[in-house]
Tab-separated table of C-alpha atoms in Angstrom:
chain	number	residue	atom	x	y	z
A	1	MET	CA	0.001	-0.013	-0.005
A	2	ILE	CA	1.180	3.516	-0.731
A	3	GLU	CA	-0.566	6.737	0.129
A	4	ILE	CA	0.699	10.204	-0.798
A	5	THR	CA	-0.837	13.259	0.881
A	6	ASN	CA	0.146	16.599	-0.580
A	7	PHE	CA	-0.754	19.537	1.642
A	8	ARG	CA	-0.381	22.010	-1.216
A	9	ASN	CA	-3.694	23.438	-2.432
A	10	ASN	CA	-2.854	26.135	-4.939
A	11	HIS	CA	-5.641	27.513	-7.108
A	12	LEU	CA	-5.634	26.004	-10.642
A	13	ILE	CA	-2.745	23.684	-9.682
A	14	ASP	CA	-4.295	21.176	-7.263
A	15	PRO	CA	-5.554	18.467	-7.364
A	16	HIS	CA	-4.408	18.707	-10.969
A	17	LEU	CA	-3.427	21.438	-13.386
A	18	GLU	CA	-6.383	23.481	-14.754
A	19	ILE	CA	-4.520	26.527	-16.085
A	20	TRP	CA	-5.708	26.371	-19.701
A	21	GLU	CA	-9.384	26.125	-20.495
A	22	TRP	CA	-11.651	26.294	-23.555
A	23	PRO	CA	-10.234	29.597	-24.947
A	24	ILE	CA	-6.871	27.865	-25.558
A	25	ALA	CA	-8.637	24.926	-27.245
A	26	VAL	CA	-10.651	27.329	-29.447
A	27	TYR	CA	-7.441	29.218	-30.259
A	28	LEU	CA	-5.681	25.978	-31.286
A	29	PHE	CA	-8.730	24.976	-33.353
A	30	LEU	CA	-8.905	28.322	-35.170
A	31	GLY	CA	-5.121	28.323	-35.665
A	32	GLY	CA	-5.324	24.875	-37.274
A	33	LEU	CA	-8.318	25.881	-39.385
A	34	VAL	CA	-6.562	29.002	-40.665
A	35	ALA	CA	-3.400	27.026	-41.383
A	36	GLY	CA	-5.507	24.585	-43.401
A	37	LEU	CA	-7.269	27.388	-45.298
A	38	MET	CA	-3.897	28.903	-46.261
A	39	ILE	CA	-2.455	25.574	-47.428
A	40	LEU	CA	-5.551	24.545	-49.389
A	41	ASN	CA	-5.643	27.942	-51.093
A	42	GLY	CA	-1.940	27.679	-51.993
A	43	VAL	CA	-2.209	24.103	-53.200
A	44	TRP	CA	-5.274	24.883	-55.244
A	45	ARG	CA	-3.515	27.816	-56.874
A	46	LEU	CA	-0.541	25.638	-57.795
A	47	MET	CA	-2.424	22.526	-58.875
A	48	ASN	CA	-5.805	23.518	-60.233
A	49	LYS	CA	-5.282	26.862	-61.867
A	50	GLN	CA	-7.918	26.203	-64.489
A	51	THR	CA	-10.673	25.121	-62.085
A	52	ASP	CA	-12.788	27.785	-60.517
A	53	ALA	CA	-12.711	27.410	-56.738
A	54	PRO	CA	-14.651	30.276	-55.159
A	55	ALA	CA	-14.640	28.753	-51.679
A	56	SER	CA	-10.984	27.780	-51.488
A	57	THR	CA	-9.406	30.683	-53.378
A	58	ARG	CA	-11.848	33.575	-53.010
A	59	MET	CA	-13.733	33.177	-49.703
A	60	ALA	CA	-11.013	31.378	-47.694
A	61	PRO	CA	-8.420	34.193	-48.036
A	62	LEU	CA	-10.981	36.641	-46.723
A	63	TRP	CA	-11.909	34.391	-43.770
A	64	ALA	CA	-8.328	33.513	-42.814
A	65	PRO	CA	-7.246	36.806	-41.168
A	66	VAL	CA	-10.620	37.221	-39.498
A	67	LEU	CA	-10.480	33.708	-37.980
A	68	LEU	CA	-6.866	34.136	-36.970
A	69	SER	CA	-7.591	37.392	-35.241
A	70	LEU	CA	-10.472	35.728	-33.434
A	71	GLY	CA	-8.093	32.951	-32.361
A	72	MET	CA	-5.589	35.516	-31.058
A	73	PHE	CA	-8.374	37.198	-29.164
A	74	PHE	CA	-9.088	33.901	-27.362
A	75	LEU	CA	-5.387	33.533	-26.652
A	76	TRP	CA	-5.358	37.020	-25.201
A	77	ILE	CA	-8.376	36.486	-22.925
A	78	ASP	CA	-6.586	33.496	-21.452
A	79	LEU	CA	-3.573	35.542	-20.373
A	80	SER	CA	-3.580	36.294	-16.690
A	81	TYR	CA	-1.529	39.474	-17.231
A	82	LYS	CA	-3.472	40.876	-20.185
A	83	THR	CA	-1.806	44.287	-20.292
A	84	HIS	CA	1.567	42.554	-20.701
A	85	VAL	CA	0.600	40.870	-23.984
A	86	TYR	CA	3.167	43.084	-25.754
A	87	ARG	CA	5.907	41.240	-23.858
A	88	PHE	CA	5.634	38.427	-26.446
A	89	TYR	CA	6.970	40.864	-29.012
A	90	MET	CA	9.760	42.420	-26.990
A	91	THR	CA	11.940	39.335	-27.385
A	92	PHE	CA	12.449	36.142	-29.351
A	93	GLN	CA	13.163	33.077	-27.239
A	94	ILE	CA	14.604	30.454	-29.547
A	95	ALA	CA	13.935	27.504	-27.190
A	96	SER	CA	10.316	28.481	-26.595
A	97	PRO	CA	7.703	27.067	-29.011
A	98	MET	CA	5.262	29.701	-27.738
A	99	SER	CA	7.691	32.463	-28.729
A	100	TRP	CA	7.999	30.957	-32.193
A	101	GLY	CA	4.229	30.742	-32.336
A	102	ALA	CA	3.749	34.367	-31.267
A	103	TRP	CA	5.989	35.519	-34.133
A	104	ILE	CA	4.481	33.045	-36.649
A	105	LEU	CA	1.040	34.434	-35.805
A	106	ILE	CA	2.235	37.904	-36.808
A	107	LEU	CA	4.201	36.768	-39.861
A	108	VAL	CA	1.264	34.847	-41.413
A	109	TYR	CA	-0.749	38.038	-41.791
A	110	PRO	CA	1.275	39.442	-44.742
A	111	ALA	CA	0.999	36.059	-46.488
A	112	GLN	CA	-2.752	36.074	-45.891
A	113	LEU	CA	-3.148	39.625	-47.126
A	114	LEU	CA	-1.161	38.839	-50.277
A	115	ALA	CA	-3.448	35.817	-50.767
A	116	ILE	CA	-6.342	38.261	-50.831
A	117	GLY	CA	-4.362	40.185	-53.462
A	118	ILE	CA	-4.142	37.191	-55.801
A	119	ALA	CA	-7.819	36.401	-55.333
A	120	THR	CA	-8.357	38.558	-58.409
A	121	GLU	CA	-11.891	37.254	-58.731
A	122	ILE	CA	-12.775	39.648	-55.935
A	123	LYS	CA	-14.182	42.569	-57.930
A	124	SER	CA	-15.783	45.033	-55.610
A	125	PHE	CA	-17.670	45.177	-52.311
A	126	LYS	CA	-20.945	47.005	-51.950
A	127	GLY	CA	-22.837	48.487	-49.021
A	128	PRO	CA	-21.143	48.569	-45.594
A	129	PHE	CA	-18.034	46.716	-46.931
A	130	ARG	CA	-17.312	49.362	-49.623
A	131	PHE	CA	-14.410	50.661	-47.558
A	132	LEU	CA	-12.534	47.400	-48.334
A	133	ASN	CA	-12.322	48.163	-52.065
A	134	LEU	CA	-9.347	50.509	-51.790
A	135	PRO	CA	-7.089	48.269	-49.647
A	136	ILE	CA	-7.984	45.237	-51.767
A	137	ALA	CA	-7.101	47.118	-54.940
A	138	PHE	CA	-3.779	47.998	-53.275
A	139	LEU	CA	-3.161	44.343	-52.344
A	140	GLN	CA	-4.049	43.214	-55.880
A	141	ALA	CA	-1.519	45.633	-57.265
A	142	ALA	CA	1.112	44.406	-54.803
A	143	ALA	CA	0.450	40.763	-55.608
A	144	PHE	CA	0.237	41.134	-59.362
A	145	GLY	CA	2.421	38.601	-61.192
A	146	LYS	CA	3.522	36.865	-58.002
A	147	GLU	CA	0.794	34.221	-57.804
A	148	LYS	CA	3.110	31.236	-57.545
A	149	LEU	CA	5.343	32.833	-54.916
A	150	ILE	CA	2.351	33.866	-52.831
A	151	ALA	CA	0.862	30.376	-53.130
A	152	TRP	CA	4.099	28.842	-51.834
A	153	LEU	CA	4.296	31.454	-49.130
A	154	ASN	CA	0.820	30.505	-47.937
A	155	ILE	CA	1.656	26.803	-48.015
A	156	THR	CA	4.852	27.158	-45.977
A	157	MET	CA	3.501	29.716	-43.487
A	158	GLY	CA	0.280	27.683	-43.143
A	159	ALA	CA	2.279	24.507	-42.496
A	160	GLY	CA	4.354	26.332	-39.896
A	161	LEU	CA	1.231	27.594	-38.174
A	162	GLY	CA	-0.520	24.224	-38.281
A	163	ILE	CA	2.471	22.263	-36.956
A	164	TYR	CA	3.131	24.910	-34.305
A	165	THR	CA	-0.338	24.437	-32.790
A	166	GLY	CA	0.649	20.857	-32.067
A	167	ILE	CA	4.314	21.449	-31.164
A	168	LEU	CA	3.183	24.080	-28.625
A	169	LEU	CA	1.696	21.286	-26.503
A	170	ALA	CA	4.183	18.575	-27.533
A	171	ALA	CA	7.076	20.530	-26.030
A	172	PHE	CA	5.798	20.040	-22.472
A	173	ALA	CA	7.701	16.994	-21.298
A	174	ALA	CA	5.963	17.318	-17.917
A	175	ARG	CA	2.590	16.404	-19.526
A	176	PRO	CA	2.974	12.902	-21.031
A	177	LEU	CA	-0.280	13.071	-23.077
A	178	TRP	CA	1.123	16.001	-25.062
A	179	ASN	CA	4.719	14.947	-25.088
A	180	THR	CA	4.804	13.204	-28.461
A	181	ALA	CA	6.159	14.351	-31.824
A	182	LEU	CA	2.926	13.079	-33.412
A	183	LEU	CA	0.966	16.025	-32.076
A	184	GLY	CA	2.374	18.447	-34.666
A	185	PRO	CA	1.394	16.327	-37.717
A	186	LEU	CA	-1.910	15.308	-36.090
A	187	PHE	CA	-2.967	18.907	-35.508
A	188	LEU	CA	-1.762	19.904	-38.979
A	189	ILE	CA	-3.773	17.156	-40.702
A	190	SER	CA	-6.794	17.878	-38.505
A	191	GLY	CA	-6.431	21.575	-39.380
A	192	LEU	CA	-6.389	20.745	-43.098
A	193	SER	CA	-9.461	18.541	-42.686
A	194	THR	CA	-11.383	21.275	-40.838
A	195	ALA	CA	-10.309	23.761	-43.540
A	196	ALA	CA	-11.646	21.467	-46.274
A	197	ALA	CA	-14.866	21.207	-44.250
A	198	TRP	CA	-15.063	24.987	-43.870
A	199	ASN	CA	-14.625	25.409	-47.657
A	200	LEU	CA	-17.284	22.778	-48.290
A	201	LEU	CA	-19.698	24.936	-46.267
A	202	SER	CA	-18.709	28.111	-48.195
A	203	LYS	CA	-20.648	27.360	-51.382
A	204	PRO	CA	-17.895	25.651	-53.425
A	205	ALA	CA	-18.152	25.176	-57.167
A	206	HIS	CA	-19.227	21.723	-58.352
A	207	ASP	CA	-15.763	20.439	-59.315
A	208	GLU	CA	-14.177	22.143	-56.303
A	209	GLU	CA	-16.649	20.346	-54.013
A	210	LYS	CA	-15.849	16.977	-55.562
A	211	THR	CA	-12.102	17.571	-55.127
A	212	LEU	CA	-12.469	18.849	-51.552
A	213	VAL	CA	-14.524	15.807	-50.516
A	214	ARG	CA	-11.853	13.478	-51.941
A	215	TRP	CA	-9.101	15.422	-50.189
A	216	ASP	CA	-11.044	15.357	-46.927
A	217	LEU	CA	-11.482	11.580	-47.181
A	218	ALA	CA	-7.748	11.153	-47.469
A	219	LEU	CA	-7.104	13.611	-44.614
A	220	ILE	CA	-9.563	11.793	-42.323
A	221	ALA	CA	-7.886	8.491	-43.155
A	222	ILE	CA	-4.455	9.906	-42.306
A	223	GLU	CA	-5.839	11.450	-39.086
A	224	LEU	CA	-7.310	8.103	-38.024
A	225	MET	CA	-3.946	6.501	-38.651
A	226	LEU	CA	-2.126	9.173	-36.655
A	227	ILE	CA	-4.558	8.818	-33.748
A	228	THR	CA	-4.055	5.045	-33.774
A	229	VAL	CA	-0.264	5.426	-33.671
A	230	PHE	CA	-0.635	8.120	-30.989
A	231	LEU	CA	-2.654	5.772	-28.775
A	232	ILE	CA	-0.235	2.875	-29.374
A	233	GLY	CA	2.638	5.135	-28.416
A	234	LEU	CA	0.923	6.077	-25.159
A	235	ALA	CA	-0.158	2.552	-24.271
A	236	THR	CA	3.288	1.082	-24.807
A	237	GLY	CA	5.293	3.984	-23.378
A	238	PRO	CA	6.701	4.566	-19.861
A	239	GLN	CA	4.320	4.658	-16.902
A	240	GLY	CA	3.446	8.373	-17.303
A	241	HIS	CA	2.485	7.840	-20.941
A	242	GLN	CA	0.510	4.678	-20.037
A	243	ASP	CA	-1.407	6.645	-17.412
A	244	ALA	CA	-2.046	9.391	-19.968
A	245	GLY	CA	-3.258	6.860	-22.527
A	246	GLU	CA	-5.562	5.406	-19.870
A	247	LEU	CA	-7.391	8.767	-19.801
A	248	LEU	CA	-8.550	8.061	-23.362
A	249	LEU	CA	-8.728	4.274	-23.108
A	250	GLY	CA	-10.919	3.686	-20.087
A	251	GLY	CA	-10.396	6.769	-17.950
A	252	SER	CA	-12.349	9.984	-17.498
A	253	PHE	CA	-11.997	11.325	-21.081
A	254	THR	CA	-12.758	8.046	-22.867
A	255	ALA	CA	-16.414	8.560	-23.676
A	256	THR	CA	-15.988	12.161	-24.951
A	257	PHE	CA	-12.906	11.247	-26.966
A	258	TRP	CA	-14.396	8.236	-28.711
A	259	VAL	CA	-17.857	9.753	-29.250
A	260	PHE	CA	-16.941	13.304	-30.325
A	261	VAL	CA	-13.475	12.910	-31.879
A	262	VAL	CA	-13.466	9.415	-33.313
A	263	ILE	CA	-17.079	8.633	-34.128
A	264	VAL	CA	-18.673	12.060	-34.777
A	265	GLY	CA	-15.512	13.816	-35.961
A	266	LEU	CA	-13.903	11.116	-38.087
A	267	LEU	CA	-15.827	7.898	-38.753
A	268	LEU	CA	-19.223	9.471	-39.435
A	269	PRO	CA	-17.982	12.125	-41.913
A	270	PHE	CA	-15.714	9.501	-43.525
A	271	TRP	CA	-18.785	7.303	-44.156
A	272	LEU	CA	-20.864	10.244	-45.380
A	273	GLU	CA	-18.149	11.498	-47.732
A	274	LEU	CA	-17.587	7.964	-49.028
A	275	ARG	CA	-21.294	7.801	-49.865
A	276	GLU	CA	-21.019	11.126	-51.646
A	277	VAL	CA	-18.001	10.024	-53.690
A	278	THR	CA	-19.711	6.796	-54.691
A	279	GLY	CA	-22.813	8.685	-55.821
A	280	ARG	CA	-25.105	7.701	-52.973
A	281	PHE	CA	-27.204	10.162	-51.004
A	282	ALA	CA	-25.588	12.077	-48.150
A	283	PRO	CA	-26.680	15.478	-46.828
A	284	LYS	CA	-23.966	17.874	-48.021
A	285	TRP	CA	-23.821	19.923	-44.829
A	286	ALA	CA	-23.459	16.941	-42.478
A	287	ALA	CA	-19.923	15.708	-43.052
A	288	PRO	CA	-18.284	19.211	-42.878
A	289	VAL	CA	-20.209	20.103	-39.728
A	290	PHE	CA	-19.195	16.826	-38.087
A	291	VAL	CA	-15.536	17.371	-39.094
A	292	LEU	CA	-15.562	20.837	-37.529
A	293	VAL	CA	-17.178	19.491	-34.340
A	294	GLY	CA	-14.566	16.720	-34.194
A	295	GLY	CA	-11.686	19.156	-34.762
A	296	LEU	CA	-12.822	21.366	-31.896
A	297	ALA	CA	-13.489	18.332	-29.662
A	298	LEU	CA	-9.952	17.019	-30.343
A	299	ARG	CA	-8.396	20.282	-29.134
A	300	LEU	CA	-10.714	20.551	-26.122
A	301	ILE	CA	-10.015	17.021	-24.974
A	302	MET	CA	-6.258	17.291	-25.580
A	303	VAL	CA	-6.074	20.572	-23.643
A	304	TYR	CA	-8.083	19.348	-20.655
A	305	ALA	CA	-6.782	15.744	-20.509
A	306	GLY	CA	-3.189	16.797	-21.049
A	307	GLN	CA	-3.274	18.868	-17.896
A	308	VAL	CA	-4.444	15.863	-15.899
A	309	SER	CA	-1.569	13.777	-17.161
A	310	HIS	CA	1.681	14.001	-15.235
A	311	ILE	CA	5.012	12.261	-14.650
A	312	PRO	CA	4.371	9.850	-11.763
A	313	ASP	CA	6.169	10.160	-8.434
A	314	VAL	CA	9.067	7.778	-8.081
A	315	GLU	CA	7.360	6.120	-5.067
A	316	MET	CA	4.377	5.257	-7.239
A	317	LEU	CA	6.694	3.625	-9.817
A	318	SER	CA	8.498	1.499	-7.235
A	319	GLY	CA	5.356	0.652	-5.279
A	320	GLY	CA	6.736	2.001	-2.022
A	321	PHE	CA	10.042	2.516	-0.288
B	1	MET	CA	30.060	31.252	-9.324
B	2	ALA	CA	27.697	29.412	-7.023
B	3	ARG	CA	25.153	26.658	-7.481
B	4	TYR	CA	22.690	27.056	-4.660
B	5	GLY	CA	20.531	24.212	-3.535
B	6	MET	CA	19.107	22.339	-0.592
B	7	VAL	CA	19.585	19.071	1.183
B	8	ILE	CA	16.488	18.110	3.076
B	9	ASP	CA	16.614	15.352	5.693
B	10	THR	CA	13.313	13.481	5.615
B	11	LYS	CA	14.227	11.693	8.813
B	12	ARG	CA	14.450	15.001	10.665
B	13	CYS	CA	11.296	16.558	9.185
B	14	VAL	CA	8.304	16.304	11.479
B	15	GLY	CA	5.838	18.025	9.121
B	16	CYS	CA	5.310	21.015	11.423
B	17	HIS	CA	4.722	23.430	8.503
B	18	SER	CA	7.079	26.021	9.988
B	19	CYS	CA	8.756	26.310	6.574
B	20	VAL	CA	5.386	27.057	4.957
B	21	ILE	CA	4.527	29.731	7.517
B	22	SER	CA	7.922	31.411	7.411
B	23	CYS	CA	7.800	31.522	3.603
B	24	PHE	CA	4.308	32.948	3.756
B	25	LEU	CA	5.441	35.767	6.093
B	26	GLU	CA	8.840	36.417	4.513
B	27	ASN	CA	7.570	36.673	0.918
B	28	GLU	CA	4.059	38.004	1.482
B	29	VAL	CA	2.651	35.020	-0.375
B	30	PRO	CA	-0.988	35.786	-1.286
B	31	GLU	CA	-3.615	34.111	0.848
B	32	GLY	CA	-4.741	30.745	-0.504
B	33	TYR	CA	-1.381	30.029	-2.173
B	34	THR	CA	1.859	28.527	-1.071
B	35	ARG	CA	5.417	28.497	-2.416
B	36	ASP	CA	6.416	25.509	-0.298
B	37	TRP	CA	4.436	22.659	1.151
B	38	ILE	CA	4.626	19.351	2.997
B	39	VAL	CA	4.175	15.985	1.333
B	40	GLU	CA	3.494	12.906	3.429
B	41	VAL	CA	4.120	9.499	1.917
B	42	VAL	CA	2.972	6.403	3.832
B	43	SER	CA	3.811	3.001	2.449
B	44	GLY	CA	4.259	-0.581	3.517
B	45	LYS	CA	2.144	-3.460	4.704
B	46	SER	CA	0.458	-3.727	8.088
B	47	PRO	CA	1.956	-3.644	10.670
B	48	ASP	CA	5.180	-2.437	8.949
B	49	PHE	CA	4.352	1.054	7.751
B	50	ARG	CA	6.855	3.750	6.916
B	51	MET	CA	6.238	7.441	6.681
B	52	GLU	CA	8.320	9.981	4.774
B	53	LEU	CA	7.786	13.680	5.333
B	54	ARG	CA	9.130	16.131	2.757
B	55	SER	CA	9.206	19.890	2.639
B	56	GLU	CA	8.856	20.640	-1.093
B	57	ARG	CA	9.215	23.741	-3.274
B	58	CYS	CA	10.582	24.740	-6.648
B	59	ASN	CA	13.592	22.492	-7.318
B	60	HIS	CA	15.620	25.284	-8.935
B	61	CYS	CA	16.534	22.774	-11.625
B	62	ASP	CA	19.837	22.917	-13.457
B	63	ASP	CA	17.864	22.226	-16.697
B	64	PRO	CA	14.724	24.195	-15.911
B	65	PRO	CA	11.947	23.541	-18.485
B	66	CYS	CA	10.013	26.552	-17.129
B	67	VAL	CA	12.863	28.785	-18.324
B	68	PHE	CA	13.134	27.210	-21.779
B	69	VAL	CA	9.394	27.481	-22.582
B	70	CYS	CA	8.918	31.079	-21.409
B	71	PRO	CA	8.103	33.110	-24.529
B	72	CYS	CA	8.817	36.429	-22.873
B	73	GLY	CA	12.176	35.751	-21.240
B	74	ALA	CA	10.526	36.384	-17.883
B	75	SER	CA	11.650	33.084	-16.338
B	76	TYR	CA	15.370	32.842	-15.984
B	77	LYS	CA	18.202	31.094	-14.171
B	78	GLU	CA	20.215	33.721	-12.382
B	79	GLU	CA	23.852	33.929	-13.448
B	80	GLY	CA	26.200	33.154	-10.635
B	81	THR	CA	23.648	31.564	-8.276
B	82	GLY	CA	21.674	29.102	-10.414
B	83	ILE	CA	18.485	30.269	-8.666
B	84	VAL	CA	15.428	30.118	-10.988
B	85	LEU	CA	13.509	33.355	-10.806
B	86	VAL	CA	10.700	35.270	-12.519
B	87	HIS	CA	10.889	38.851	-13.798
B	88	LYS	CA	7.312	39.731	-12.953
B	89	ASP	CA	7.450	42.859	-15.134
B	90	LYS	CA	8.270	40.708	-18.192
B	91	CYS	CA	5.666	37.983	-17.462
B	92	SER	CA	2.544	37.902	-19.669
B	93	GLY	CA	0.744	35.297	-17.583
B	94	CYS	CA	0.621	32.825	-20.459
B	95	LYS	CA	1.083	29.983	-17.959
B	96	ALA	CA	3.463	27.980	-20.165
B	97	CYS	CA	5.923	27.714	-17.246
B	98	LEU	CA	3.205	26.240	-15.049
B	99	ALA	CA	2.501	23.569	-17.636
B	100	ALA	CA	6.232	22.907	-18.104
B	101	CYS	CA	7.042	22.310	-14.435
B	102	PRO	CA	6.789	18.579	-13.603
B	103	TYR	CA	6.587	19.464	-9.921
B	104	ASN	CA	3.660	21.906	-10.256
B	105	ALA	CA	5.766	24.297	-8.141
B	106	ARG	CA	4.464	27.464	-9.768
B	107	PHE	CA	1.170	29.269	-9.541
B	108	ILE	CA	-0.355	32.460	-10.879
B	109	ASN	CA	-0.183	35.296	-8.412
B	110	PRO	CA	-3.545	37.147	-8.183
B	111	LYS	CA	-1.690	40.128	-9.697
B	112	GLY	CA	-1.312	38.086	-12.879
B	113	TYR	CA	2.298	36.947	-12.998
B	114	ALA	CA	3.857	33.514	-12.429
B	115	ASP	CA	4.988	33.088	-8.856
B	116	LYS	CA	7.202	30.516	-7.131
B	117	CYS	CA	9.936	29.911	-4.526
B	118	THR	CA	12.905	32.204	-4.980
B	119	PHE	CA	15.134	30.559	-2.331
B	120	CYS	CA	14.465	33.980	-0.675
B	121	ASP	CA	17.109	35.437	-3.005
B	122	HIS	CA	16.838	38.800	-1.201
B	123	ARG	CA	18.034	37.073	2.015
B	124	VAL	CA	20.655	35.004	0.209
B	125	LYS	CA	22.164	38.191	-1.305
B	126	ALA	CA	22.334	39.595	2.247
B	127	GLY	CA	24.264	36.527	3.382
B	128	LEU	CA	21.309	34.896	5.098
B	129	LYS	CA	19.597	31.535	4.573
B	130	PRO	CA	16.126	31.314	3.005
B	131	GLY	CA	13.293	31.815	5.502
B	132	CYS	CA	12.317	28.143	5.533
B	133	ALA	CA	15.850	26.910	6.232
B	134	SER	CA	16.298	29.487	9.024
B	135	THR	CA	13.031	28.595	10.678
B	136	CYS	CA	13.135	24.796	10.445
B	137	PRO	CA	13.164	23.711	14.162
B	138	THR	CA	14.680	20.286	13.423
B	139	LYS	CA	17.342	21.566	10.989
B	140	ALA	CA	15.867	19.298	8.292
B	141	ILE	CA	16.211	21.991	5.622
B	142	ASN	CA	19.829	22.806	4.736
B	143	PHE	CA	20.699	25.492	2.229
B	144	GLY	CA	24.087	26.102	0.607
B	145	ASP	CA	26.324	26.136	-2.411
B	146	PHE	CA	26.895	22.769	-4.089
B	147	ASP	CA	29.937	24.143	-5.903
B	148	GLU	CA	31.697	25.171	-2.690
B	149	PRO	CA	34.482	22.729	-1.860
B	150	GLY	CA	33.828	20.975	1.442
B	151	SER	CA	30.332	22.349	1.550
B	152	GLU	CA	28.078	21.350	4.459
B	153	LEU	CA	25.602	20.004	1.877
B	154	HIS	CA	28.104	17.389	0.643
B	155	ARG	CA	28.952	16.355	4.189
B	156	LEU	CA	25.267	15.840	4.985
B	157	MET	CA	24.854	13.551	1.984
B	158	GLU	CA	27.823	11.345	2.850
B	159	GLY	CA	26.737	7.799	3.716
B	160	ARG	CA	23.061	8.569	3.210
B	161	VAL	CA	20.590	7.340	0.586
B	162	VAL	CA	19.800	10.437	-1.505
B	163	LYS	CA	17.057	11.086	-4.015
B	164	THR	CA	15.642	13.916	-6.112
B	165	LEU	CA	12.013	14.224	-7.203
B	166	LYS	CA	10.952	12.841	-10.558
B	167	PRO	CA	14.461	12.200	-11.893
B	168	ASP	CA	12.827	10.884	-15.078
B	169	ALA	CA	11.816	14.443	-15.941
B	170	GLY	CA	15.470	15.176	-16.738
B	171	THR	CA	15.440	18.534	-15.069
B	172	LYS	CA	18.397	18.000	-12.711
B	173	PRO	CA	16.759	19.282	-9.538
B	174	GLN	CA	18.979	21.106	-7.040
B	175	ILE	CA	17.068	19.893	-3.999
B	176	TYR	CA	18.168	16.523	-2.608
B	177	PHE	CA	16.254	14.487	-0.080
B	178	LEU	CA	18.040	12.317	2.473
B	179	LEU	CA	16.114	9.080	3.161
């Protein structure tokens, strides 16, 4: 028998860490979504120049800075010293993933704005958005003739942003659930999938829709594979990783993880999109909505469960003195 | 150059919480929080039980993950002492250091910045021991410089079983517990 009594009772620390809540999960979700929108836009520009893709190449570049700013707002409301937010930009800490992230978040804006510039299909806004016509004309002039460069810029910056949202958590060795190199690719692929879903809900053209559904099927398949490897890694790792895996494989986050992430977020949309591809009936809104729900659920569960996971005390490993 | 740390004798500790109270008063720790605390571990099989009492705090690690993850450069290891400190004016309250600490030794001060044990650096610079080490009635908490030849800390560890907390974390804690 072993019993450990810790007399510490610090707010948000005990009985387990609860320092990051839903705003961080929403920020990670929006960061991944924006990364995906940037990559899909860039890839579409490079690969399907001839196909009209209003959702991926016209609407997505407009949404990207708005969604990213919203994500940064959620990041800001989570800070406990809000007036010191400028401190992120007074230094660059090379060993800190969060410092890299803070600068990436700023550096993606020019790439996003230039992407608006190459969305030459944007003619003119009317009504309350008229004021956007002048800056967009300026961006179009700045981006003229640089389509390929801007597409690559969006792909690389988007990939950096998407991977960063996973690396941010993966860098915390003290939290075994997060401490895996798979988290970067997993969040990037999930971000791409949510971006495809977002574009599918943004009135895509017929051929664009068919392509996006096929891409999303592949992305969901890769995500399922990554989650499987992630769980195997936890279950076969050292004690702290096994305990962390237990949270998703029988512990307190099991039901939410399997229902919202795996079934609703991955298997159900995979089945619906497979039906669509094979010409059978499937409501067009359903798969994208489920993918978005699953993407958000993945971040929420990872943020909350990761804080519960910890490196076990040495006494617990040895079973006593 | 010094490398300050502690050697804490778990056989001498009686769990009186004097260290906690002295820290609270010395550092004006906000109510409801604590920079050091007692951990009681009971193990064994009836009737052979053993109890270990530990006074714990920030381990002032030689490889401090809280310092590496800080995006603002607010967390730092002080040159010349090895004490891990927080520049509260530089802290943004992002809480990355709290997540990075395997010992959960940090907390967010109600004023917004990350807070933790400082080894009472203001006392150390004045040639005094940290509040907890000065107050400990059983002399279980011993503070000193590990780099000092013939240091009292090394003498205390001679012939004793010594451990650090969560060695797997790879942080190289500078607080050693005598069993």
